[in-house]
Amino acid sequence: MPHNHVAKIQFVRSLTLGCTSGASRPSPSPSQALADPRYGLKLKRQASFAKKPPRIGDPLPAFQLNTLSGQRIDPTQIRHGKILILDFGNFTCQPFRLRTPFIQEIAKRYAQQVQLVTVYSREANAGRAPFDAIAPPTTFDERLALARAYAQEYGVAWPVVVDEMDDRVFRTYGKPFTATFIADQHGHLAFKGTWVPPQVVETQI
């Protein structure tokens, strides 16, 4: 079996498991259309997550966070008329890590139409297998170090902003573990979903 096909199977299985055991069991959801129906992703949290603000049609909440280089930016203001994708994730979420190369391909393919920004938020599995050796960050510098490790490992070329230790952006956006928000050219939310397969992201673009 070709290597890339094996990788895709592993990727889909990891998406089904999710980042935390509490959200791992598939179940029917009224908002299951936000996930790719071909893979039968019926995530428990999807329905409640879809109801949380920001909601479809709302302007994306503005926020300012530091990039990995220390520059403070508002990702909602750097799209320059492009479609904006906010991808929330962290080093210890395996589905987020596995989907990064696929999202990277999409970002390159639609570079003229899309601005991708990773919002690095609280760790999902620090201190738990397979990330037993990683202690949950207690300072911003520790969180920043993990964000930099993630970006270096995957050769991330797009902006990565790091949430503060009070997780204010994470909370403002509905506690989105491995979630994707897509805003149209006018800055209004057009799509949101958790553990979204890259194929769905490309379809929404």
PDB file of C-alpha atoms in Angstrom:
ATOM      1  CA  MET A   1       0.000   0.000   0.000  1.00  0.00           C
ATOM      2  CA  PRO A   2       1.460   3.428  -0.941  1.00  0.00           C
ATOM      3  CA  HIS A   3       2.885   5.410   1.979  1.00  0.00           C
ATOM      4  CA  ASN A   4       0.644   8.436   1.394  1.00  0.00           C
ATOM      5  CA  HIS A   5      -2.448   6.207   1.428  1.00  0.00           C
ATOM      6  CA  VAL A   6      -1.385   4.700   4.761  1.00  0.00           C
ATOM      7  CA  ALA A   7      -0.827   8.206   6.112  1.00  0.00           C
ATOM      8  CA  LYS A   8      -4.327   9.251   5.090  1.00  0.00           C
ATOM      9  CA  ILE A   9      -5.860   6.210   6.823  1.00  0.00           C
ATOM     10  CA  GLN A  10      -3.920   6.970  10.008  1.00  0.00           C
ATOM     11  CA  PHE A  11      -4.973  10.602   9.750  1.00  0.00           C
ATOM     12  CA  VAL A  12      -8.664   9.723   9.507  1.00  0.00           C
ATOM     13  CA  ARG A  13      -8.414   7.302  12.431  1.00  0.00           C
ATOM     14  CA  SER A  14      -6.757   9.974  14.549  1.00  0.00           C
ATOM     15  CA  LEU A  15      -9.468  12.474  13.694  1.00  0.00           C
ATOM     16  CA  THR A  16     -12.065   9.978  14.843  1.00  0.00           C
ATOM     17  CA  LEU A  17     -10.274   9.589  18.169  1.00  0.00           C
ATOM     18  CA  GLY A  18     -10.041  13.313  18.718  1.00  0.00           C
ATOM     19  CA  CYS A  19      -7.747  15.126  21.158  1.00  0.00           C
ATOM     20  CA  THR A  20      -9.314  13.967  24.405  1.00  0.00           C
ATOM     21  CA  SER A  21     -10.903  10.706  25.438  1.00  0.00           C
ATOM     22  CA  GLY A  22     -14.023  12.554  26.554  1.00  0.00           C
ATOM     23  CA  ALA A  23     -14.676  13.648  22.962  1.00  0.00           C
ATOM     24  CA  SER A  24     -13.513  10.493  21.244  1.00  0.00           C
ATOM     25  CA  ARG A  25     -16.668   8.453  20.749  1.00  0.00           C
ATOM     26  CA  PRO A  26     -18.555   9.210  17.514  1.00  0.00           C
ATOM     27  CA  SER A  27     -22.239   9.993  17.913  1.00  0.00           C
ATOM     28  CA  PRO A  28     -24.967  11.502  15.727  1.00  0.00           C
ATOM     29  CA  SER A  29     -24.940  15.303  15.631  1.00  0.00           C
ATOM     30  CA  PRO A  30     -27.362  17.783  14.059  1.00  0.00           C
ATOM     31  CA  SER A  31     -24.378  19.706  12.761  1.00  0.00           C
ATOM     32  CA  GLN A  32     -22.565  16.663  11.343  1.00  0.00           C
ATOM     33  CA  ALA A  33     -22.500  18.427   7.959  1.00  0.00           C
ATOM     34  CA  LEU A  34     -19.635  20.491   9.394  1.00  0.00           C
ATOM     35  CA  ALA A  35     -17.547  17.304   9.328  1.00  0.00           C
ATOM     36  CA  ASP A  36     -16.821  15.221   6.232  1.00  0.00           C
ATOM     37  CA  PRO A  37     -19.680  12.681   5.972  1.00  0.00           C
ATOM     38  CA  ARG A  38     -17.505  10.326   3.917  1.00  0.00           C
ATOM     39  CA  TYR A  39     -15.498   9.560   7.041  1.00  0.00           C
ATOM     40  CA  GLY A  40     -18.497   9.221   9.306  1.00  0.00           C
ATOM     41  CA  LEU A  41     -17.269  11.833  11.747  1.00  0.00           C
ATOM     42  CA  LYS A  42     -20.049  12.317  14.274  1.00  0.00           C
ATOM     43  CA  LEU A  43     -18.358  14.173  17.076  1.00  0.00           C
ATOM     44  CA  LYS A  44     -20.123  14.595  20.408  1.00  0.00           C
ATOM     45  CA  ARG A  45     -19.059  18.189  20.876  1.00  0.00           C
ATOM     46  CA  GLN A  46     -19.876  19.360  17.379  1.00  0.00           C
ATOM     47  CA  ALA A  47     -23.511  20.278  17.999  1.00  0.00           C
ATOM     48  CA  SER A  48     -22.842  22.304  21.142  1.00  0.00           C
ATOM     49  CA  PHE A  49     -19.739  23.875  19.616  1.00  0.00           C
ATOM     50  CA  ALA A  50     -21.732  25.035  16.581  1.00  0.00           C
ATOM     51  CA  LYS A  51     -24.140  26.909  18.857  1.00  0.00           C
ATOM     52  CA  LYS A  52     -21.425  28.831  20.687  1.00  0.00           C
ATOM     53  CA  PRO A  53     -20.368  32.296  19.523  1.00  0.00           C
ATOM     54  CA  PRO A  54     -19.053  33.341  17.149  1.00  0.00           C
ATOM     55  CA  ARG A  55     -21.880  32.038  14.988  1.00  0.00           C
ATOM     56  CA  ILE A  56     -22.134  31.771  11.237  1.00  0.00           C
ATOM     57  CA  GLY A  57     -22.602  35.248   9.777  1.00  0.00           C
ATOM     58  CA  ASP A  58     -21.036  37.035  12.764  1.00  0.00           C
ATOM     59  CA  PRO A  59     -17.942  39.200  12.328  1.00  0.00           C
ATOM     60  CA  LEU A  60     -14.918  37.359  13.654  1.00  0.00           C
ATOM     61  CA  PRO A  61     -14.059  38.638  17.153  1.00  0.00           C
ATOM     62  CA  ALA A  62     -10.968  40.816  16.916  1.00  0.00           C
ATOM     63  CA  PHE A  63      -7.973  40.008  19.126  1.00  0.00           C
ATOM     64  CA  GLN A  64      -4.279  40.737  19.380  1.00  0.00           C
ATOM     65  CA  LEU A  65      -1.665  38.122  20.172  1.00  0.00           C
ATOM     66  CA  ASN A  66       2.085  37.756  19.787  1.00  0.00           C
ATOM     67  CA  THR A  67       3.592  35.848  16.890  1.00  0.00           C
ATOM     68  CA  LEU A  68       6.513  33.478  17.422  1.00  0.00           C
ATOM     69  CA  SER A  69       8.888  36.392  16.778  1.00  0.00           C
ATOM     70  CA  GLY A  70       7.160  38.632  19.327  1.00  0.00           C
ATOM     71  CA  GLN A  71       5.275  40.834  16.855  1.00  0.00           C
ATOM     72  CA  ARG A  72       1.798  41.676  18.117  1.00  0.00           C
ATOM     73  CA  ILE A  73      -0.883  41.345  15.451  1.00  0.00           C
ATOM     74  CA  ASP A  74      -4.633  41.076  15.033  1.00  0.00           C
ATOM     75  CA  PRO A  75      -5.114  38.100  12.686  1.00  0.00           C
ATOM     76  CA  THR A  76      -8.598  39.307  11.740  1.00  0.00           C
ATOM     77  CA  GLN A  77      -7.042  42.447  10.246  1.00  0.00           C
ATOM     78  CA  ILE A  78      -4.212  40.965   8.152  1.00  0.00           C
ATOM     79  CA  ARG A  79      -6.314  39.151   5.562  1.00  0.00           C
ATOM     80  CA  HIS A  80      -6.094  41.997   2.982  1.00  0.00           C
ATOM     81  CA  GLY A  81      -9.340  41.019   1.309  1.00  0.00           C
ATOM     82  CA  LYS A  82      -8.557  37.297   1.372  1.00  0.00           C
ATOM     83  CA  ILE A  83     -10.485  34.438   2.911  1.00  0.00           C
ATOM     84  CA  LEU A  84      -9.176  34.002   6.458  1.00  0.00           C
ATOM     85  CA  ILE A  85      -8.640  30.592   8.026  1.00  0.00           C
ATOM     86  CA  LEU A  86      -8.023  30.480  11.777  1.00  0.00           C
ATOM     87  CA  ASP A  87      -6.738  27.050  12.753  1.00  0.00           C
ATOM     88  CA  PHE A  88      -6.674  26.400  16.516  1.00  0.00           C
ATOM     89  CA  GLY A  89      -4.335  23.730  17.821  1.00  0.00           C
ATOM     90  CA  ASN A  90      -1.398  22.738  19.976  1.00  0.00           C
ATOM     91  CA  PHE A  91       1.698  20.540  20.048  1.00  0.00           C
ATOM     92  CA  THR A  92       0.127  17.709  22.060  1.00  0.00           C
ATOM     93  CA  CYS A  93      -2.979  17.219  19.906  1.00  0.00           C
ATOM     94  CA  GLN A  94      -2.130  14.394  17.536  1.00  0.00           C
ATOM     95  CA  PRO A  95      -4.947  15.066  15.015  1.00  0.00           C
ATOM     96  CA  PHE A  96      -3.824  18.699  14.769  1.00  0.00           C
ATOM     97  CA  ARG A  97      -0.251  17.603  14.111  1.00  0.00           C
ATOM     98  CA  LEU A  98      -1.253  15.009  11.525  1.00  0.00           C
ATOM     99  CA  ARG A  99      -3.443  17.403   9.580  1.00  0.00           C
ATOM    100  CA  THR A 100      -0.765  20.117   9.393  1.00  0.00           C
ATOM    101  CA  PRO A 101       0.912  18.854   6.156  1.00  0.00           C
ATOM    102  CA  PHE A 102      -2.495  18.671   4.446  1.00  0.00           C
ATOM    103  CA  ILE A 103      -3.429  22.185   5.574  1.00  0.00           C
ATOM    104  CA  GLN A 104       0.011  23.326   4.438  1.00  0.00           C
ATOM    105  CA  GLU A 105      -0.707  22.018   0.934  1.00  0.00           C
ATOM    106  CA  ILE A 106      -4.035  23.843   0.853  1.00  0.00           C
ATOM    107  CA  ALA A 107      -2.422  27.097   1.998  1.00  0.00           C
ATOM    108  CA  LYS A 108       0.101  26.858  -0.830  1.00  0.00           C
ATOM    109  CA  ARG A 109      -2.501  25.913  -3.430  1.00  0.00           C
ATOM    110  CA  TYR A 110      -4.757  28.861  -2.576  1.00  0.00           C
ATOM    111  CA  ALA A 111      -2.104  31.372  -1.553  1.00  0.00           C
ATOM    112  CA  GLN A 112      -3.677  34.105  -3.697  1.00  0.00           C
ATOM    113  CA  GLN A 113      -7.115  33.694  -2.138  1.00  0.00           C
ATOM    114  CA  VAL A 114      -6.447  32.551   1.425  1.00  0.00           C
ATOM    115  CA  GLN A 115      -4.657  33.836   4.526  1.00  0.00           C
ATOM    116  CA  LEU A 116      -3.992  31.041   7.030  1.00  0.00           C
ATOM    117  CA  VAL A 117      -3.208  31.766  10.688  1.00  0.00           C
ATOM    118  CA  THR A 118      -2.559  29.188  13.395  1.00  0.00           C
ATOM    119  CA  VAL A 119      -3.814  30.167  16.843  1.00  0.00           C
ATOM    120  CA  TYR A 120      -1.702  28.205  19.296  1.00  0.00           C
ATOM    121  CA  SER A 121      -3.787  27.523  22.391  1.00  0.00           C
ATOM    122  CA  ARG A 122      -3.718  25.404  25.547  1.00  0.00           C
ATOM    123  CA  GLU A 123      -2.269  21.910  25.369  1.00  0.00           C
ATOM    124  CA  ALA A 124      -4.695  19.029  24.920  1.00  0.00           C
ATOM    125  CA  ASN A 125      -2.584  16.109  26.135  1.00  0.00           C
ATOM    126  CA  ALA A 126       0.526  17.447  27.893  1.00  0.00           C
ATOM    127  CA  GLY A 127       1.664  14.889  30.458  1.00  0.00           C
ATOM    128  CA  ARG A 128      -0.367  12.093  28.873  1.00  0.00           C
ATOM    129  CA  ALA A 129       0.608   9.443  26.356  1.00  0.00           C
ATOM    130  CA  PRO A 130       2.182   9.845  23.882  1.00  0.00           C
ATOM    131  CA  PHE A 131       3.307  13.206  25.297  1.00  0.00           C
ATOM    132  CA  ASP A 132       4.162  12.020  28.821  1.00  0.00           C
ATOM    133  CA  ALA A 133       7.477  13.873  28.788  1.00  0.00           C
ATOM    134  CA  ILE A 134       5.836  17.247  28.114  1.00  0.00           C
ATOM    135  CA  ALA A 135       4.644  19.032  31.236  1.00  0.00           C
ATOM    136  CA  PRO A 136       1.609  21.334  30.909  1.00  0.00           C
ATOM    137  CA  PRO A 137       2.991  24.872  30.412  1.00  0.00           C
ATOM    138  CA  THR A 138       2.604  27.151  33.409  1.00  0.00           C
ATOM    139  CA  THR A 139       4.159  30.257  31.840  1.00  0.00           C
ATOM    140  CA  PHE A 140       3.798  31.995  28.511  1.00  0.00           C
ATOM    141  CA  ASP A 141       7.455  31.295  27.685  1.00  0.00           C
ATOM    142  CA  GLU A 142       6.832  27.561  28.111  1.00  0.00           C
ATOM    143  CA  ARG A 143       3.796  27.713  25.839  1.00  0.00           C
ATOM    144  CA  LEU A 144       5.765  29.790  23.318  1.00  0.00           C
ATOM    145  CA  ALA A 145       8.563  27.202  23.330  1.00  0.00           C
ATOM    146  CA  LEU A 146       6.111  24.438  22.406  1.00  0.00           C
ATOM    147  CA  ALA A 147       4.575  26.610  19.695  1.00  0.00           C
ATOM    148  CA  ARG A 148       8.019  27.192  18.232  1.00  0.00           C
ATOM    149  CA  ALA A 149       8.799  23.471  18.402  1.00  0.00           C
ATOM    150  CA  TYR A 150       5.590  22.726  16.479  1.00  0.00           C
ATOM    151  CA  ALA A 151       6.339  25.355  13.829  1.00  0.00           C
ATOM    152  CA  GLN A 152       9.908  24.154  13.392  1.00  0.00           C
ATOM    153  CA  GLU A 153       8.923  20.495  13.170  1.00  0.00           C
ATOM    154  CA  TYR A 154       6.454  21.123  10.347  1.00  0.00           C
ATOM    155  CA  GLY A 155       8.191  24.020   8.609  1.00  0.00           C
ATOM    156  CA  VAL A 156       5.237  26.321   9.205  1.00  0.00           C
ATOM    157  CA  ALA A 157       5.575  29.391   6.974  1.00  0.00           C
ATOM    158  CA  TRP A 158       2.323  31.184   7.843  1.00  0.00           C
ATOM    159  CA  PRO A 159       1.705  33.320  10.952  1.00  0.00           C
ATOM    160  CA  VAL A 160       1.402  31.515  14.277  1.00  0.00           C
ATOM    161  CA  VAL A 161       0.003  33.515  17.180  1.00  0.00           C
ATOM    162  CA  VAL A 162       0.140  32.280  20.772  1.00  0.00           C
ATOM    163  CA  ASP A 163      -2.748  32.680  23.183  1.00  0.00           C
ATOM    164  CA  GLU A 164      -2.080  34.173  26.621  1.00  0.00           C
ATOM    165  CA  MET A 165      -2.042  31.932  29.687  1.00  0.00           C
ATOM    166  CA  ASP A 166      -5.551  33.054  30.623  1.00  0.00           C
ATOM    167  CA  ASP A 167      -6.689  31.416  27.347  1.00  0.00           C
ATOM    168  CA  ARG A 168      -8.830  34.452  26.543  1.00  0.00           C
ATOM    169  CA  VAL A 169      -8.934  33.907  22.777  1.00  0.00           C
ATOM    170  CA  PHE A 170      -9.503  30.186  23.271  1.00  0.00           C
ATOM    171  CA  ARG A 171     -12.503  31.016  25.494  1.00  0.00           C
ATOM    172  CA  THR A 172     -13.788  33.785  23.215  1.00  0.00           C
ATOM    173  CA  TYR A 173     -13.921  31.320  20.319  1.00  0.00           C
ATOM    174  CA  GLY A 174     -15.801  28.644  22.275  1.00  0.00           C
ATOM    175  CA  LYS A 175     -12.884  26.539  23.604  1.00  0.00           C
ATOM    176  CA  PRO A 176     -11.994  25.174  20.161  1.00  0.00           C
ATOM    177  CA  PHE A 177      -9.626  22.240  20.560  1.00  0.00           C
ATOM    178  CA  THR A 178      -8.364  21.595  17.026  1.00  0.00           C
ATOM    179  CA  ALA A 179     -11.011  23.750  15.381  1.00  0.00           C
ATOM    180  CA  THR A 180     -11.173  25.654  12.125  1.00  0.00           C
ATOM    181  CA  PHE A 181     -12.873  28.984  11.510  1.00  0.00           C
ATOM    182  CA  ILE A 182     -13.220  30.371   7.988  1.00  0.00           C
ATOM    183  CA  ALA A 183     -14.187  33.997   7.399  1.00  0.00           C
ATOM    184  CA  ASP A 184     -15.192  35.438   4.049  1.00  0.00           C
ATOM    185  CA  GLN A 185     -13.507  38.404   2.367  1.00  0.00           C
ATOM    186  CA  HIS A 186     -15.598  40.764   4.504  1.00  0.00           C
ATOM    187  CA  GLY A 187     -14.513  39.199   7.795  1.00  0.00           C
ATOM    188  CA  HIS A 188     -17.771  37.381   8.558  1.00  0.00           C
ATOM    189  CA  LEU A 189     -17.730  33.790   9.780  1.00  0.00           C
ATOM    190  CA  ALA A 190     -18.729  31.422   6.979  1.00  0.00           C
ATOM    191  CA  PHE A 191     -17.728  28.081   8.521  1.00  0.00           C
ATOM    192  CA  LYS A 192     -16.666  26.592  11.846  1.00  0.00           C
ATOM    193  CA  GLY A 193     -15.997  23.044  12.942  1.00  0.00           C
ATOM    194  CA  THR A 194     -13.917  20.840  15.217  1.00  0.00           C
ATOM    195  CA  TRP A 195     -11.466  18.207  13.905  1.00  0.00           C
ATOM    196  CA  VAL A 196     -12.315  19.255  10.373  1.00  0.00           C
ATOM    197  CA  PRO A 197     -10.790  17.087   7.609  1.00  0.00           C
ATOM    198  CA  PRO A 198      -8.632  19.128   5.194  1.00  0.00           C
ATOM    199  CA  GLN A 199     -10.889  18.077   2.314  1.00  0.00           C
ATOM    200  CA  VAL A 200     -13.736  19.969   3.985  1.00  0.00           C
ATOM    201  CA  VAL A 201     -11.533  23.042   4.443  1.00  0.00           C
ATOM    202  CA  GLU A 202     -10.717  23.014   0.742  1.00  0.00           C
ATOM    203  CA  THR A 203     -14.399  22.579  -0.170  1.00  0.00           C
ATOM    204  CA  GLN A 204     -15.341  25.559   1.975  1.00  0.00           C
ATOM    205  CA  ILE A 205     -12.695  27.717   0.298  1.00  0.00           C
TER     206      ILE A 205
END
